[in-house]
Amino acid sequence: MAANRILIVEDDKGISDTIALNLRYVGYEYEVFDNGSEAAAYLENDHSFDLALLDIMLPGIDGFELFSYMEQYNIPVIYMTAKTDSESEVRGLRDGAEDYIVKPFEVVTLLVRIEKVLMRTGRLNQVYRFADIVLDTQNRIVLKCGEEIDLAPLEFDVFAILIKNKNRTVSRERILNEIWGEDYFGDTRTVDVRVANIRKKLSLGDEIRTISKTGYRLEEHRP
Amino acid sequence: MKLWKKLSLVCSGILILIVLVCSILLLAQSKNSILEITYEQARNKQKSLASSFSEMAGYYSDESDLATTQYALVKYCFLRFADSSSVLMKDGELIYSEVSILPTDYLPVDTYEQQQYTGEIGGRNMLMIGSQVTVKSTPYLVYVVMDISTVYNSIMQMAWRFTAIGFAAIALGAGLIVLLVRRATRPLHELSASTKRIAAGNYEERAAVQSHDEIGALANDFNAMASAVEQHVAQLMETALRQQLFIGGVTHEFKTPLTTILLNADTLQNTFVNEEERQRSLAYIERQCNWLERLTQKLLKLITLQSQIEVKEASVLLLLERVHESMAETLAQRETPLQVDCNSEALLMDIDLMQSVLVNLVDNASKASKPGQPIIVRAYDNIIEVRDQGNGIPESELARITEPFYMVDKSRSKKAGGSGLGLALVKEIVAAHGAELHIESEFGVGTVARIVFSR
């Protein structure tokens, strides 16, 4: 299964560039447009997108108009909007958008929303790769150099979070919340124990970097 | 107590008093005159009876007859004129009477003068008139004795009738008074009701009082006041709405740079980026911070401008030269020629602020122009105008271009570094000078921005 492909339409370069950068690092593919009409024109030839991130105020045709194109090609939509008034939210959602995110927002929020929408629409890529490691969340299998590695269920979950957010720092609290739920007030050292085990079993040393006072980051070493 | 009740009570009281006094006076007067007429008739009757009797008796009898036949004769003579009320007596002896009373018991008479008695005898009101007459030297007493109870009865009846009429008059009068007073005070109630409705927030409410008296005048004054209040409230609401829109606009404008800053800060903190990307993120943050700084400066200017500015006489030529100078480089880059034509001496202004106004207008004009299309700045009389031959502004947008954050071509203006505050600032500065800003434009032909100073 190939990486999920995302269409970004945002006229502010500072925003679209930074979103693109982060998407690339965590393993998404994408196309960026700063103009509604250009994005619509591009879709005629290539519409194999799993998700669209649309700004509302766009030159050319605006985000709401662009939605009908997305509908035509069956692409789920997340609006990125500076409009906080509920009217535009209601309109965006009533038109069938999967979600909306209000500016200003953080990268982590955006990534979580993207993953949720992909999961909900059954488009989420369930096979993740990191160097010679392959993680299949559907079958809960981890392969290293083609050989299955036996990870405990909680170790598997922690590693899945790290690989889904590769090159991004994931805090211990987030790992705790995602795996044990928000009501769990456990010791963050339980996370450290799992990570140590993962490092050992998958022979990952520096690649799982400990970010001091925060958490962990699975780093891809590049040339 | 309500005014209409007070007025009605006082007026009704006065009415009752007047009716009462009048009735009593009238009744007394009537009673006296009726009785007087009755007495007069009785007196005349007695008088004619007495004189007729004495004349006739004197004529028919002589002195010799009197001893024997006198009673029969006298009686005969008396009866010729008598009726049921007549009484004839001699020496305390009744000669003729049809009444059961002996008049001398009540009215002893011993003169030729008429005498009168009125009084109640046996439950009846009796009137007696009597006098002495002499027939051939013999004295007789002639009486008229009348029962005048009926007269009293009719007087009583009259009194009752007066009372009834009086009460009817009072009732009718009081009713009319209440009706009239209520009618006169009704506009006050309407006025009061209108006041309450206005107080409840219904500022379009007006008092519908159309009398031409003091209440009508009061209602007119009241309506004038209500209009003034409505106008002020509308003004306040408009100001509040404008401020709300302005704040909404400010918030919206801040969100895009804030998003860029936040996303890049997050990226720098959490994403495993390379050095080149790190530098780029930092550059984005710096650029957006600078942009926010410029935006806040402009906003601050816009807000402080709303207080008073100081104006003094300044040379228009100097102003235009300064504008030319500060725009020369930008215009040269855009290949936009600038013509300056000054026919004004001096105007009252803050020259620095006015310079920024003209720089703004010239900048807008050059952005709308293609290379080679000239911009003309002209000053004449009390007017300074900036004219271009550029794109022009669509008519539908013209009214809104001086609103804060309004941009005709949003994405293009943003790339050109526009904040959407330029014309809003221009408008505020011009307004602070007590001058007017007129923008005329024809799409595809060009735009004229005209600042008209008050003389």
XYZ file of C-alpha atoms in Angstrom, chain B residues 45-386:
342
model
C -112.260 88.352 46.883
C -112.887 89.488 50.446
C -112.689 93.090 49.422
C -115.212 92.773 46.633
C -117.421 90.606 48.807
C -117.354 93.134 51.614
C -117.984 96.133 49.443
C -120.652 94.484 47.303
C -122.404 93.218 50.375
C -122.320 96.499 52.230
C -123.521 98.442 49.226
C -126.377 96.111 48.514
C -127.414 95.716 52.102
C -127.263 99.482 52.522
C -129.383 100.018 49.496
C -132.123 97.591 50.424
C -132.519 98.259 54.013
C -133.254 101.314 56.038
C -132.758 101.772 59.661
C -136.203 100.854 60.675
C -136.058 97.564 58.940
C -133.069 96.413 60.591
C -134.610 95.466 63.866
C -136.901 92.803 62.434
C -135.947 91.746 59.011
C -132.414 92.604 59.026
C -131.090 89.038 59.284
C -133.122 87.762 56.404
C -132.309 90.748 54.282
C -128.724 90.880 55.284
C -128.361 87.207 54.650
C -130.060 87.610 51.289
C -127.765 90.393 50.302
C -124.688 88.444 51.468
C -125.665 85.289 49.644
C -125.864 87.126 46.387
C -122.095 87.393 46.480
C -121.017 84.628 48.801
C -119.500 81.267 48.075
C -118.353 78.367 50.239
C -115.528 80.369 51.711
C -117.544 83.385 52.743
C -118.445 84.055 56.360
C -120.649 86.829 57.751
C -120.769 87.619 61.442
C -122.284 90.180 63.664
C -121.404 90.753 67.309
C -119.596 87.418 67.503
C -122.610 85.655 66.043
C -122.498 83.719 62.838
C -124.984 84.935 60.270
C -123.698 82.898 57.420
C -120.919 80.291 57.231
C -120.217 77.067 55.455
C -116.946 76.472 57.238
C -116.658 74.688 60.516
C -114.450 77.242 62.171
C -115.394 80.369 63.906
C -113.074 82.960 62.290
C -113.186 85.330 65.283
C -111.359 82.704 67.328
C -108.301 83.236 65.206
C -108.761 86.607 63.640
C -110.758 89.055 65.719
C -111.458 92.055 63.547
C -112.566 95.498 64.734
C -111.528 97.813 61.924
C -112.470 98.435 58.355
C -108.971 97.531 57.387
C -108.455 94.088 55.958
C -106.723 91.700 58.276
C -105.153 88.424 57.507
C -104.422 85.197 59.261
C -102.609 82.141 58.070
C -102.057 79.075 60.124
C -102.639 75.444 60.636
C -105.992 74.532 62.009
C -106.883 70.908 62.462
C -104.104 69.768 60.159
C -105.150 72.087 57.368
C -103.462 75.222 56.176
C -106.021 77.926 56.558
C -106.116 81.477 55.183
C -108.500 84.020 56.637
C -109.089 87.565 55.476
C -111.489 89.647 57.360
C -112.703 93.205 57.734
C -115.516 95.104 59.322
C -118.222 96.668 57.240
C -121.030 98.935 58.478
C -124.494 98.685 57.061
C -126.680 101.604 58.286
C -124.436 101.986 61.343
C -124.593 98.343 62.192
C -121.128 96.700 62.109
C -120.762 93.364 60.379
C -117.703 91.217 59.957
C -117.025 89.800 56.521
C -114.537 86.954 56.263
C -113.097 84.817 53.546
C -111.895 81.554 55.010
C -109.922 79.356 52.629
C -108.237 76.025 52.932
C -104.903 76.583 51.144
C -103.480 73.114 51.835
C -103.587 72.351 48.116
C -101.363 75.338 47.477
C -98.891 73.995 50.012
C -99.178 70.552 48.472
C -98.397 71.858 45.055
C -95.457 73.760 46.523
C -94.223 70.515 48.051
C -94.700 68.757 44.745
C -92.768 71.483 43.080
C -90.013 71.045 45.642
C -89.814 67.330 44.848
C -89.768 68.050 41.174
C -86.946 70.530 41.724
C -85.021 67.937 43.689
C -85.496 65.327 40.972
C -84.482 67.754 38.236
C -81.538 68.873 40.379
C -80.330 65.336 40.846
C -80.785 64.581 37.179
C -78.848 67.709 36.298
C -76.089 66.756 38.722
C -75.898 63.207 37.377
C -75.883 64.401 33.796
C -73.390 67.152 34.563
C -71.068 64.850 36.501
C -71.228 62.300 33.690
C -70.379 64.944 31.136
C -67.573 66.240 33.312
C -66.043 62.772 33.653
C -66.381 62.234 29.923
C -64.819 65.565 29.006
C -62.033 65.361 31.557
C -61.147 61.853 30.464
C -61.214 62.982 26.894
C -58.966 65.886 27.730
C -56.530 63.729 29.677
C -56.511 60.753 27.292
C -53.609 62.159 25.260
C -51.643 62.160 28.509
C -52.318 58.431 28.911
C -51.234 57.824 25.337
C -48.123 59.875 25.921
C -47.387 57.932 29.055
C -47.882 54.609 27.256
C -45.565 55.738 24.463
C -42.943 56.730 27.005
C -43.096 53.284 28.530
C -42.736 51.583 25.172
C -39.731 53.742 24.318
C -38.215 53.051 27.721
C -38.618 49.337 26.975
C -36.284 49.817 24.006
C -38.764 50.399 21.201
C -37.066 53.562 19.963
C -39.137 53.923 16.774
C -42.244 54.479 18.905
C -43.917 57.911 18.592
C -46.818 59.464 20.485
C -49.845 59.705 18.186
C -51.379 62.737 19.904
C -52.884 65.258 17.523
C -54.560 67.863 19.672
C -53.713 71.517 19.156
C -53.426 72.327 22.836
C -50.634 72.193 25.383
C -50.801 68.400 25.412
C -50.360 68.338 21.652
C -47.368 70.643 22.021
C -45.983 68.402 24.743
C -46.458 65.376 22.474
C -44.614 67.148 19.663
C -41.741 68.016 21.980
C -41.776 64.475 23.240
C -41.614 63.085 19.707
C -38.758 65.415 18.876
C -36.939 64.103 21.934
C -37.715 60.493 20.961
C -36.337 61.127 17.463
C -33.149 62.550 18.914
C -32.831 59.571 21.247
C -33.485 57.134 18.405
C -30.877 58.829 16.264
C -28.318 58.745 19.031
C -29.025 55.134 19.833
C -28.757 54.212 16.159
C -25.469 56.095 15.971
C -24.137 54.324 19.037
C -25.238 50.955 17.697
C -23.619 51.694 14.367
C -20.394 52.710 16.082
C -20.503 49.579 18.207
C -21.161 47.442 15.136
C -18.308 49.107 13.246
C -15.986 48.545 16.161
C -17.082 44.944 16.388
C -16.443 44.450 12.672
C -13.114 46.211 13.059
C -12.075 43.967 15.932
C -13.286 40.948 13.942
C -11.173 42.163 11.028
C -8.135 42.678 13.254
C -8.498 39.193 14.706
C -8.862 37.689 11.269
C -5.831 39.537 9.953
C -3.704 38.350 12.840
C -4.601 34.724 12.357
C -2.705 34.060 9.145
C 0.692 35.346 10.344
C 0.083 33.712 13.715
C -0.614 30.387 12.038
C 2.639 30.605 10.089
C 4.584 31.495 13.231
C 2.984 28.769 15.297
C 3.425 26.077 12.640
C 7.078 26.978 12.130
C 7.860 27.194 15.819
C 6.221 23.793 16.264
C 8.215 22.423 13.334
C 11.492 23.762 14.714
C 10.730 22.291 18.090
C 9.404 18.889 17.115
C 10.326 17.966 13.561
C 13.674 16.451 12.575
C 14.436 19.038 9.872
C 17.709 19.754 8.099
C 19.654 22.976 8.417
C 18.263 24.551 5.261
C 14.709 23.901 6.387
C 15.516 25.199 9.836
C 16.728 28.473 8.347
C 13.659 28.746 6.195
C 11.339 28.223 9.148
C 13.205 30.870 11.110
C 12.920 33.251 8.166
C 9.178 32.659 8.010
C 8.847 33.419 11.696
C 10.911 36.592 11.388
C 9.034 37.813 8.334
C 5.634 37.217 9.935
C 6.729 38.919 13.157
C 7.808 41.965 11.158
C 4.529 41.916 9.358
C 2.602 41.761 12.645
C 4.716 44.649 13.913
C 3.813 46.779 10.881
C 0.174 45.798 11.238
C 0.093 46.808 14.899
C 1.804 50.119 14.095
C -0.851 50.897 11.531
C -3.632 49.861 13.858
C -2.187 52.000 16.620
C -2.069 54.935 14.246
C -5.663 54.319 13.218
C -6.791 54.224 16.830
C -4.805 57.272 18.007
C -5.971 59.260 14.992
C -9.470 59.151 16.334
C -8.424 61.770 18.872
C -7.712 65.320 17.741
C -4.772 66.313 15.566
C -3.034 69.683 15.352
C -3.273 71.554 12.077
C -1.480 74.673 10.918
C -1.033 76.565 7.704
C 1.354 74.646 5.454
C 2.547 75.082 1.897
C 0.838 72.753 -0.552
C 3.824 72.946 -2.882
C 6.118 71.722 -0.124
C 3.728 68.872 0.594
C 3.622 67.775 -3.046
C 7.400 67.979 -3.326
C 7.804 65.763 -0.289
C 5.358 63.228 -1.718
C 7.175 63.236 -5.035
C 10.494 62.766 -3.306
C 9.418 59.859 -1.104
C 7.690 58.022 -3.952
C 10.296 58.658 -6.655
C 12.201 55.407 -6.197
C 9.146 53.134 -5.982
C 7.551 54.770 -9.004
C 10.738 54.507 -11.020
C 10.837 50.768 -10.263
C 7.275 50.370 -11.438
C 7.934 52.603 -14.426
C 5.083 54.894 -13.455
C 5.535 58.558 -14.387
C 4.286 61.101 -11.840
C 3.057 64.585 -12.798
C 2.660 67.209 -10.104
C 0.629 70.326 -10.728
C 0.249 72.799 -7.880
C -2.118 75.770 -8.027
C -2.756 76.160 -4.322
C -0.815 78.267 -1.862
C -1.387 76.929 1.605
C -3.900 74.837 3.482
C -4.556 74.079 7.148
C -3.094 70.631 7.828
C -0.662 68.395 9.636
C 1.809 68.148 6.787
C 3.353 64.817 7.908
C 0.000 63.077 8.126
C -1.149 64.597 4.844
C 2.066 63.387 3.260
C 1.301 59.831 4.337
C -2.213 60.229 2.910
C -0.894 61.266 -0.496
C 1.865 58.646 -0.450
C -0.790 56.042 0.242
C -3.026 57.286 -2.572
C -0.132 57.518 -5.042
C 1.017 54.037 -4.012
C -2.483 52.632 -4.563
C -2.663 54.394 -7.923
C 0.667 52.977 -9.041
C -0.336 49.467 -7.986
C -3.455 49.772 -10.133
C -1.498 51.111 -13.125
C 0.440 49.322 -15.788
C 3.981 50.499 -16.538
C 3.861 53.723 -18.509
C 0.424 54.840 -17.312
C 0.939 58.210 -15.610
C -0.300 59.394 -12.216
C -1.297 63.044 -11.888
C -1.297 64.836 -8.532
C -3.061 68.166 -8.802
C -3.789 70.858 -6.242
C -6.290 73.655 -6.910
C -8.422 75.835 -4.646
C -9.017 73.740 -1.546
C -8.708 70.416 -3.340
C -5.854 67.952 -3.792
C -6.488 65.074 -6.169
C -4.631 61.952 -7.268
